[in-house]
Short mmCIF file of C-alpha atoms in Angstrom, two decimals:
data_model
loop_
_atom_site.label_atom_id
_atom_site.label_comp_id
_atom_site.label_asym_id
_atom_site.label_seq_id
_atom_site.Cartn_x
_atom_site.Cartn_y
_atom_site.Cartn_z
CA UNK X 1 10.05 45.48 -53.26
CA UNK X 2 11.25 42.02 -52.27
CA UNK X 3 13.74 43.56 -49.87
CA UNK X 4 10.96 45.61 -48.31
CA UNK X 5 8.78 42.52 -47.85
CA UNK X 6 11.64 40.57 -46.34
CA UNK X 7 12.40 43.43 -43.98
CA UNK X 8 8.74 43.45 -42.97
CA UNK X 9 8.81 39.67 -42.40
CA UNK X 10 11.88 40.03 -40.20
CA UNK X 11 10.17 42.75 -38.16
CA UNK X 12 7.05 40.60 -37.76
CA UNK X 13 9.15 37.65 -36.69
CA UNK X 14 10.96 39.76 -34.11
CA UNK X 15 7.65 41.14 -32.84
CA UNK X 16 6.23 37.64 -32.53
CA UNK X 17 9.31 36.50 -30.55
CA UNK X 18 8.98 39.47 -28.20
CA UNK X 19 5.33 38.61 -27.55
CA UNK X 20 6.18 34.94 -27.03
CA UNK X 21 8.88 35.86 -24.53
CA UNK X 22 6.49 38.09 -22.60
CA UNK X 23 3.74 35.48 -22.61
CA UNK X 24 5.72 32.36 -21.81
CA UNK X 25 8.88 33.47 -20.03
CA UNK X 26 8.29 36.72 -18.19
CA UNK X 27 5.03 35.93 -16.43
CA UNK X 28 5.29 35.07 -12.75
CA UNK X 29 3.56 31.80 -12.09
CA UNK X 30 2.41 30.60 -8.69
CA UNK X 31 1.62 26.92 -8.57
CA UNK X 32 -0.63 26.56 -5.54
CA UNK X 33 -2.65 23.60 -6.79
CA UNK X 34 -1.87 20.50 -8.86
CA UNK X 35 -4.33 21.76 -11.48
CA UNK X 36 -2.38 25.02 -11.88
CA UNK X 37 0.88 23.13 -12.22
CA UNK X 38 -0.54 20.65 -14.72
CA UNK X 39 -2.03 23.49 -16.80
CA UNK X 40 1.34 25.28 -16.79
CA UNK X 41 3.07 22.13 -18.03
CA UNK X 42 0.58 21.73 -20.88
CA UNK X 43 0.88 25.42 -21.77
CA UNK X 44 4.67 25.21 -21.98
CA UNK X 45 4.42 22.10 -24.16
CA UNK X 46 2.19 24.03 -26.55
CA UNK X 47 4.58 26.99 -26.41
CA UNK X 48 7.51 24.74 -27.29
CA UNK X 49 5.62 23.27 -30.24
CA UNK X 50 4.53 26.74 -31.35
CA UNK X 51 8.07 28.12 -31.25
CA UNK X 52 9.60 25.12 -33.00
CA UNK X 53 7.02 25.34 -35.77
CA UNK X 54 8.38 28.81 -36.57
CA UNK X 55 11.65 27.15 -37.52
CA UNK X 56 10.29 26.56 -41.03
CA UNK X 57 9.43 30.22 -41.41
CA UNK X 58 12.87 31.26 -40.14
CA UNK X 59 14.55 28.93 -42.63
CA UNK X 60 12.49 30.36 -45.51
CA UNK X 61 13.46 33.88 -44.46
CA UNK X 62 17.10 32.86 -44.29
CA UNK X 63 17.04 31.27 -47.75
CA UNK X 64 15.23 34.22 -49.32
CA UNK X 65 17.65 36.75 -47.84
CA UNK X 66 20.64 34.70 -49.03
CA UNK X 67 19.14 34.56 -52.51
CA UNK X 68 18.52 38.32 -52.47
CA UNK X 69 22.10 38.92 -51.32
CA UNK X 70 23.45 37.13 -54.39
CA UNK X 71 21.29 39.28 -56.65
CA UNK X 72 21.33 42.61 -54.82
CA UNK X 73 24.36 42.61 -52.51
CA UNK X 74 23.69 46.03 -50.99
CA UNK X 75 20.12 45.22 -49.90
CA UNK X 76 21.04 41.66 -48.96
CA UNK X 77 23.86 42.78 -46.67
CA UNK X 78 21.58 45.00 -44.59
CA UNK X 79 18.98 42.26 -44.33
CA UNK X 80 21.64 39.69 -43.46
CA UNK X 81 22.63 41.77 -40.44
CA UNK X 82 19.01 41.95 -39.27
CA UNK X 83 18.60 38.25 -40.03
CA UNK X 84 21.54 37.34 -37.77
CA UNK X 85 19.94 39.26 -34.91
CA UNK X 86 16.61 37.49 -35.50
CA UNK X 87 18.34 34.09 -35.72
CA UNK X 88 20.18 34.68 -32.45
CA UNK X 89 17.00 35.83 -30.72
CA UNK X 90 15.06 32.90 -32.12
CA UNK X 91 17.65 30.37 -30.97
CA UNK X 92 17.74 31.98 -27.53
CA UNK X 93 13.94 31.88 -27.33
CA UNK X 94 13.89 28.20 -28.35
CA UNK X 95 16.50 27.31 -25.74
CA UNK X 96 14.75 29.21 -22.96
CA UNK X 97 11.35 27.74 -23.72
CA UNK X 98 12.81 24.23 -24.01
CA UNK X 99 14.51 24.78 -20.67
CA UNK X 100 11.39 26.02 -18.94
CA UNK X 101 9.29 23.23 -20.43
CA UNK X 102 11.83 20.65 -19.24
CA UNK X 103 11.89 22.21 -15.77
CA UNK X 104 8.10 22.18 -15.44
CA UNK X 105 7.93 18.58 -16.65
CA UNK X 106 10.55 17.64 -14.05
CA UNK X 107 8.55 19.45 -11.35
CA UNK X 108 5.36 17.65 -12.37
CA UNK X 109 7.21 14.33 -12.38
CA UNK X 110 8.54 15.15 -8.91
CA UNK X 111 4.99 15.82 -7.66
CA UNK X 112 3.65 12.56 -9.13
CA UNK X 113 6.57 10.64 -7.65
CA UNK X 114 5.89 12.19 -4.23
CA UNK X 115 2.25 11.07 -4.40
CA UNK X 116 3.33 7.53 -5.34
CA UNK X 117 5.71 7.29 -2.39
CA UNK X 118 3.04 8.67 -0.05
CA UNK X 119 0.59 6.03 -1.30
CA UNK X 120 3.16 3.27 -0.67
CA UNK X 121 3.96 4.45 2.83
CA UNK X 122 0.30 5.03 3.69
CA UNK X 123 -0.43 1.43 2.70
CA UNK X 124 2.43 0.34 4.98
CA UNK X 125 1.05 2.43 7.85
CA UNK X 126 -2.38 0.85 7.34
CA UNK X 127 -0.75 -2.59 7.54
CA UNK X 128 1.19 -1.61 10.66
CA UNK X 129 -1.95 -0.28 12.33
CA UNK X 130 -3.77 -3.53 11.53
CA UNK X 131 -0.94 -5.65 13.00
CA UNK X 132 -0.88 -3.54 16.17
CA UNK X 133 -4.64 -3.93 16.60
CA UNK X 134 -4.32 -7.69 16.16
CA UNK X 135 -2.05 -7.85 19.24
CA UNK X 136 -4.76 -6.36 21.43
CA UNK X 137 -6.72 -9.51 22.34
CA UNK X 138 -4.37 -12.47 22.17
CA UNK X 139 -5.08 -15.85 23.76
CA UNK X 140 -2.85 -16.57 26.73
CA UNK X 141 -0.74 -19.02 24.76
CA UNK X 142 2.96 -18.92 24.03
CA UNK X 143 2.57 -19.75 20.34
CA UNK X 144 -0.05 -17.04 19.81
CA UNK X 145 2.10 -14.37 21.47
CA UNK X 146 5.21 -15.49 19.59
CA UNK X 147 3.40 -15.41 16.20
CA UNK X 148 1.98 -11.96 16.93
CA UNK X 149 5.43 -10.65 17.89
CA UNK X 150 7.07 -12.07 14.75
CA UNK X 151 4.29 -10.63 12.58
CA UNK X 152 4.67 -7.18 14.12
CA UNK X 153 8.47 -7.27 13.85
CA UNK X 154 8.29 -8.24 10.18
CA UNK X 155 6.26 -5.10 9.44
CA UNK X 156 8.55 -2.90 11.55
CA UNK X 157 11.54 -4.05 9.48
CA UNK X 158 10.16 -1.91 6.63
CA UNK X 159 13.08 0.07 5.09
CA UNK X 160 13.26 3.84 5.49
CA UNK X 161 14.11 4.51 1.82
CA UNK X 162 10.59 5.58 0.86
CA UNK X 163 10.35 8.04 3.75
CA UNK X 164 13.69 9.52 2.71
CA UNK X 165 12.35 10.02 -0.82
CA UNK X 166 9.19 11.65 0.54
CA UNK X 167 11.21 14.06 2.65
CA UNK X 168 13.59 14.99 -0.17
CA UNK X 169 10.94 15.34 -2.89
CA UNK X 170 8.67 17.36 -0.63
CA UNK X 171 11.49 19.68 0.44
CA UNK X 172 12.59 20.20 -3.17
CA UNK X 173 9.11 21.31 -4.21
CA UNK X 174 8.55 23.45 -1.11
CA UNK X 175 11.92 25.18 -1.58
CA UNK X 176 10.80 26.05 -5.12
CA UNK X 177 7.55 27.53 -3.81
CA UNK X 178 5.57 24.90 -5.70
CA UNK X 179 2.44 23.42 -4.10
CA UNK X 180 4.09 24.30 -0.79
CA UNK X 181 0.86 24.62 1.23
CA UNK X 182 -0.58 21.34 -0.05
CA UNK X 183 2.68 19.44 0.34
CA UNK X 184 3.33 20.83 3.83
CA UNK X 185 -0.15 19.71 4.89
CA UNK X 186 0.31 16.24 3.41
CA UNK X 187 3.75 15.78 4.97
CA UNK X 188 2.60 17.03 8.35
CA UNK X 189 -0.32 14.58 8.41
CA UNK X 190 1.84 11.69 7.20
CA UNK X 191 4.66 12.37 9.67
CA UNK X 192 2.26 12.74 12.59
CA UNK X 193 0.59 9.42 11.82
CA UNK X 194 3.93 7.74 11.23
CA UNK X 195 5.32 8.91 14.59
CA UNK X 196 2.16 7.91 16.46
CA UNK X 197 1.92 4.43 14.94
CA UNK X 198 5.66 3.77 15.15
CA UNK X 199 5.78 4.59 18.85
CA UNK X 200 2.66 2.52 19.51
CA UNK X 201 4.05 -0.43 17.55
CA UNK X 202 7.45 -0.33 19.30
CA UNK X 203 5.72 -0.07 22.68
CA UNK X 204 3.53 -3.06 21.82
CA UNK X 205 6.61 -4.94 20.59
CA UNK X 206 8.35 -4.42 23.95
CA UNK X 207 5.23 -5.53 25.82
CA UNK X 208 4.97 -8.71 23.73
CA UNK X 209 8.67 -9.45 24.23
CA UNK X 210 8.27 -9.13 28.01
CA UNK X 211 5.09 -11.20 27.95
CA UNK X 212 6.78 -13.86 25.86
CA UNK X 213 9.80 -13.95 28.20
CA UNK X 214 7.54 -14.34 31.24
CA UNK X 215 5.57 -17.12 29.57
CA UNK X 216 8.77 -18.94 28.58
CA UNK X 217 10.12 -18.70 32.14
CA UNK X 218 6.83 -19.95 33.54
CA UNK X 219 6.72 -22.74 30.99
CA UNK X 220 10.25 -23.74 31.90
CA UNK X 221 9.44 -23.74 35.63
CA UNK X 222 6.38 -25.89 35.02
CA UNK X 223 8.42 -28.26 32.91
CA UNK X 224 11.06 -28.61 35.65
CA UNK X 225 8.35 -29.11 38.28
CA UNK X 226 6.69 -31.75 36.12
CA UNK X 227 9.99 -33.61 35.76
CA UNK X 228 10.53 -33.50 39.53
CA UNK X 229 7.03 -34.77 40.20
CA UNK X 230 7.53 -37.56 37.68
CA UNK X 231 10.78 -38.60 39.35
CA UNK X 232 9.15 -38.52 42.79
CA UNK X 233 6.20 -40.53 41.56
CA UNK X 234 8.54 -43.11 40.07
CA UNK X 235 10.52 -43.32 43.33
CA UNK X 236 7.41 -43.65 45.51
CA UNK X 237 6.01 -46.27 43.20
CA UNK X 238 9.27 -48.18 43.55
CA UNK X 239 9.03 -48.02 47.34
CA UNK X 240 5.48 -49.31 47.32
CA UNK X 241 6.37 -52.11 44.95
CA UNK X 242 9.25 -53.21 47.13
CA UNK X 243 7.00 -52.98 50.24
CA UNK X 244 9.49 -50.82 52.01
CA UNK X 245 8.32 -49.63 55.44
CA UNK X 246 7.83 -45.91 55.72
CA UNK X 247 10.35 -45.64 58.51
CA UNK X 248 12.96 -47.18 56.23
CA UNK X 249 12.50 -44.41 53.65
CA UNK X 250 14.56 -41.27 53.50
CA UNK X 251 13.04 -38.36 55.34
CA UNK X 252 11.96 -36.55 52.15
CA UNK X 253 10.11 -39.64 50.89
CA UNK X 254 8.22 -39.94 54.21
#
């Protein structure tokens, strides 16, 4: 009777594993929204816990069959063969569910990381847009133009590492068919804004550089002219002080 019960327990365990495999491993999942992906992650976590909890039952079955084999070798041997099959299937099921759970957790982590990088780069784009707008109405002063140029250049020196991460994370998820529509839309909008603002900022940078160069050249010319006028004023003042007749002066002084 004990052998019959153990045989029944083994059959039930095998049936449960078959159902678990069908439910958790053979279904085709399509993750088209973050909610679907998050629900799938939580479901696989529960599946992993559920499967691992069966480990106690498997151990009890194993111990009982070993005990029966010592008492009734003939019955125990048959059950031991079935037990080995169940143990192999159970271990395989555990490994596959652990693997799928780990994969889904990695995918979810990848999605969250993508959102974080997008938030960082969007904040940078907002800053860049603000700096570009600030260069629109500058006072016609060298210091103001120079400060605006340095401010814009400091923002443009932003490293490209985050954008590389966005591209790689997005492509990884899209290649896996995960949230591909949502991610493609987000990346398209981000890249379009990035290209537009980058080109505008670089164009404004070139304009400011040219404006600054012109102002510096003009400032230099005015400085040279002022020095010449000062020298001429000093020379004329000297002539007047010495009461030199105009006809005695050099032609340029006259």
